[in-house]
XYZ file of N, CA and C in Angstrom:
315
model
N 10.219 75.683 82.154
C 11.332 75.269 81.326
C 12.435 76.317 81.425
N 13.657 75.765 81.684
C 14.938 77.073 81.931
C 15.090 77.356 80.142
N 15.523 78.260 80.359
C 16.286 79.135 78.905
C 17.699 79.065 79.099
N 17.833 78.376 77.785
C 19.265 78.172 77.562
C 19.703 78.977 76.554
N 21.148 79.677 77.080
C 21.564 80.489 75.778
C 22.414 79.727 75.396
N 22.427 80.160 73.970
C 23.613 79.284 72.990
C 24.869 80.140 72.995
N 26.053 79.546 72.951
C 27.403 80.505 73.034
C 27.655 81.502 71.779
N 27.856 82.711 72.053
C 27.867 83.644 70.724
C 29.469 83.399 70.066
N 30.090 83.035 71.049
C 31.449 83.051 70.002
C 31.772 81.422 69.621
N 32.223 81.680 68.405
C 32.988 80.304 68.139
C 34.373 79.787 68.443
N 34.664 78.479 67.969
C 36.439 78.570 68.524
C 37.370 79.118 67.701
N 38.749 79.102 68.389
C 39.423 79.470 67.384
C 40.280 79.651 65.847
N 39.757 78.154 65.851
C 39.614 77.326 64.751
C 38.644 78.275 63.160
N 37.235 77.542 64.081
C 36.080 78.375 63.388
C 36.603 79.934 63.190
N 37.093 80.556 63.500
C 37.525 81.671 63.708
C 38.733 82.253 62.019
N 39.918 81.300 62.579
C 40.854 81.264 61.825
C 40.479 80.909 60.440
N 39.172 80.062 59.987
C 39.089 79.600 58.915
C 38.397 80.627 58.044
N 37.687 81.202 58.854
C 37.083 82.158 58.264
C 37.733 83.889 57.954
N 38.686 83.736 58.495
C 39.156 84.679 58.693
C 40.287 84.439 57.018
N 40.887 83.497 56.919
C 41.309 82.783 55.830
C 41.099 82.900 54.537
N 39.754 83.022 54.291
C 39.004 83.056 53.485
C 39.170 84.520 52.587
N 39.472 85.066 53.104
C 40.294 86.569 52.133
C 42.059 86.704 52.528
N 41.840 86.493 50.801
C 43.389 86.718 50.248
C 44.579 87.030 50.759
N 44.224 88.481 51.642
C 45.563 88.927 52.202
C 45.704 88.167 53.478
N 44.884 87.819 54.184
C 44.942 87.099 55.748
C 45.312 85.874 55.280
N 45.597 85.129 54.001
C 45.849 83.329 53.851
C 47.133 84.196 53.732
N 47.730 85.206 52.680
C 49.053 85.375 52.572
C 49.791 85.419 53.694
N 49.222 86.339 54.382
C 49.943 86.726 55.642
C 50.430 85.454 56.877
N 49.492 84.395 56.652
C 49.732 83.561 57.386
C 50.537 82.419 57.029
N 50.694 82.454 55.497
C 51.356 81.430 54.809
C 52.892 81.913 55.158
N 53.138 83.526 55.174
C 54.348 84.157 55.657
C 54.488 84.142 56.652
N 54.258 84.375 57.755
C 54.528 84.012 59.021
C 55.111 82.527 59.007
N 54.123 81.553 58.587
C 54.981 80.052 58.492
C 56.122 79.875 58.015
N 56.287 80.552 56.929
C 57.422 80.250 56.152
C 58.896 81.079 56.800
N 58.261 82.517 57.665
C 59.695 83.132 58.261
C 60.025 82.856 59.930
N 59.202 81.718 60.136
C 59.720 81.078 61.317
C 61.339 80.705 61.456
N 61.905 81.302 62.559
C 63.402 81.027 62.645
C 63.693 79.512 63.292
N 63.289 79.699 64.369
C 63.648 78.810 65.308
C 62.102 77.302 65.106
N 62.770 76.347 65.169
C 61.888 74.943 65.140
C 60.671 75.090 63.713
N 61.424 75.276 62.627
C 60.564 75.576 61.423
C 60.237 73.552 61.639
N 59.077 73.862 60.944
C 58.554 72.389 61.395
C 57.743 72.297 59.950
N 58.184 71.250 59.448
C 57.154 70.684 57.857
C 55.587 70.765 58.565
N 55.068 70.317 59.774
C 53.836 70.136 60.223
C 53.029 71.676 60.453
N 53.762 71.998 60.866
C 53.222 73.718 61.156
C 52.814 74.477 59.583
N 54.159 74.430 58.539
C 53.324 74.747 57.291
C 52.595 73.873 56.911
N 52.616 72.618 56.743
C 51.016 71.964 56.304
C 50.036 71.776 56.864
N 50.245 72.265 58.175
C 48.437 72.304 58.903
C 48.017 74.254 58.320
N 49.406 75.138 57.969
C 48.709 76.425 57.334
C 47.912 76.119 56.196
N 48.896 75.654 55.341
C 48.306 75.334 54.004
C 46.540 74.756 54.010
N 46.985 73.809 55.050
C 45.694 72.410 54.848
C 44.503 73.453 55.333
N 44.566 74.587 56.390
C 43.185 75.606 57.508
C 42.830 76.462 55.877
N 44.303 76.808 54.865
C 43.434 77.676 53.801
C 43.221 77.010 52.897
N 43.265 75.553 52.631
C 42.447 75.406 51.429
C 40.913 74.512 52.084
N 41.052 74.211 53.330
C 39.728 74.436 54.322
C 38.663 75.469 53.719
N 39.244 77.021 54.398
C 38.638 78.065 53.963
C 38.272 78.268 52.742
N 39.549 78.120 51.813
C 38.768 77.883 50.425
C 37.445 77.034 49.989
N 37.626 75.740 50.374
C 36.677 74.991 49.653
C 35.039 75.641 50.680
N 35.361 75.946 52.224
C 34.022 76.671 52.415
C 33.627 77.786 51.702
N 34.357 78.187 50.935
C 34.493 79.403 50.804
C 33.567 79.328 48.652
N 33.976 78.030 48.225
C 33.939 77.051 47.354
C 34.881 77.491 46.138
N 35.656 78.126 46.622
C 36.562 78.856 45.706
C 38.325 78.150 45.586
N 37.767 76.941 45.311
C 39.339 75.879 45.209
C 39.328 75.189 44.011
N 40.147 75.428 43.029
C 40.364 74.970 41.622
C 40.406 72.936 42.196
N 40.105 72.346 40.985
C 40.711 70.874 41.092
C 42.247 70.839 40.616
N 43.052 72.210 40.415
C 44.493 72.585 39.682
C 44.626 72.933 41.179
N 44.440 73.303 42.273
C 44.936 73.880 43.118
C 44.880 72.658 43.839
N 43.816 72.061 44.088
C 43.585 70.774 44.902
C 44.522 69.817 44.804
N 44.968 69.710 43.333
C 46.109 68.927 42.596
C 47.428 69.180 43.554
N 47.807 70.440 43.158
C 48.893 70.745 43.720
C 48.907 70.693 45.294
N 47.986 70.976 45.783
C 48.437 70.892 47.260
C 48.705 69.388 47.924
N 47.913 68.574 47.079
C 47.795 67.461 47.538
C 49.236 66.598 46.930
N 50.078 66.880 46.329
C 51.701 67.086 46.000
C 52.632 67.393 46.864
N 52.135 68.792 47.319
C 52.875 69.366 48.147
C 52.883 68.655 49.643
N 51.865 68.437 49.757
C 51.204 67.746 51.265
C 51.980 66.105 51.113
N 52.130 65.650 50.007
C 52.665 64.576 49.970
C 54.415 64.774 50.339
N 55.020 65.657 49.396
C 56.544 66.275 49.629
C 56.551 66.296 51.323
N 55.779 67.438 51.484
C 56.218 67.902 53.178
C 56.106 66.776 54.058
N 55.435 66.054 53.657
C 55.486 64.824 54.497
C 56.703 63.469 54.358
N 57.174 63.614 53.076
C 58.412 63.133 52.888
C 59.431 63.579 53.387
N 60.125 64.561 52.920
C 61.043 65.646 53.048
C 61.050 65.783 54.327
N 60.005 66.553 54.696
C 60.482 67.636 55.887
C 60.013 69.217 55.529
N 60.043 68.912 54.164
C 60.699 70.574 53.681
C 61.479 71.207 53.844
N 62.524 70.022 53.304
C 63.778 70.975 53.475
C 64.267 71.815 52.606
N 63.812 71.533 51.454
C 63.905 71.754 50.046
C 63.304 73.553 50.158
N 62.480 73.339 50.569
C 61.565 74.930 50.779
C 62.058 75.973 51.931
N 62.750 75.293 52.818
C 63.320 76.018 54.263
C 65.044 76.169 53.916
N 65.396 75.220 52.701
C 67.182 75.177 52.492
C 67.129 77.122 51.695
N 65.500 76.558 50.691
C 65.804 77.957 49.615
C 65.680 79.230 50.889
N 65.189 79.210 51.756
C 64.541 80.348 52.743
C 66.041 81.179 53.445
N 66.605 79.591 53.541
C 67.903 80.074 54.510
C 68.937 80.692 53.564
N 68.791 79.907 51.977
C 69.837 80.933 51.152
C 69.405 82.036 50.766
N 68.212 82.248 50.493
C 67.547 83.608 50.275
C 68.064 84.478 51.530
N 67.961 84.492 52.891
C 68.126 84.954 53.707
C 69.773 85.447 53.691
N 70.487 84.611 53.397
C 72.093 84.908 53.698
C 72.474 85.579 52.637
N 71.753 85.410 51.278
C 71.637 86.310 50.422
C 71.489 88.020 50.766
N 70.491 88.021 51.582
C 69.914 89.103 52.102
C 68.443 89.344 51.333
N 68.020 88.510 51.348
C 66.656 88.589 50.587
C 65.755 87.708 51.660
N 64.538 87.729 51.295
C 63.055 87.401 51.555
C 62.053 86.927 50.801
N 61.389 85.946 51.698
C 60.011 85.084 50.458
C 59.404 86.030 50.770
N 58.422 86.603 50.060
C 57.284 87.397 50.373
C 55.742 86.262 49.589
N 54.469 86.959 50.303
C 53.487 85.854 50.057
C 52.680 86.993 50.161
N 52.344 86.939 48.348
C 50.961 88.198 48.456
C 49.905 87.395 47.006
N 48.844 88.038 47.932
C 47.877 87.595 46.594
C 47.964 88.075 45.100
N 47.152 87.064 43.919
C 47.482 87.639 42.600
C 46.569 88.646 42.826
N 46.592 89.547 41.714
C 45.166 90.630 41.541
C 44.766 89.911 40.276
């Protein structure tokens, strides 16, 4: 009988979700989405959003108040565009200011 090895790494997916799963790495990635210049795309932040509350619920740490809201938000961005969220980004910006995205303590 041959011996088969099983693959030690997972994809990048599996990867990202888990990686997600602590606080500062969902912030950090929710920021990156949000300070995209060029081709800000409603789809790009709601597939971020959608990989961390993924991680969350593996994680089993997702309120039915959080679930609420995202599932709002996920409804908006899919209306909209998000423009509403990318209009405030661009006046914040010309302002000379910045969203920042950090966890509560």
């Amino acid at each position: 009988m041959k011996e088969v090895k099983t693959p030690t790494s997972s994809s990048y997916h599996d990867y990202l979700i888990s990686s997600l799963k602590d606080p500062e790495h969902a912030a950090a990635y929710i920021g990156v989405m949000l300070e995209l210049e060029e081709g800000r795309e409603p789809e790009l932040l709601g597939s971020a959003l959608k990989d961390i509350i993924e991680a969350r619920l593996l994680s089993g740490n997702l309120s039915e108040e959080a679930k609420h809201h995202y599932e709002k938000l996920d409804k908006i961005l899919s209306e909209t565009g998000g423009n509403e969220i990318y209009t405030l980004i661009e006046f914040l910006d010309a302002l000379g200011y910045r969203i920042a995205i950090a966890p509560k303590d």
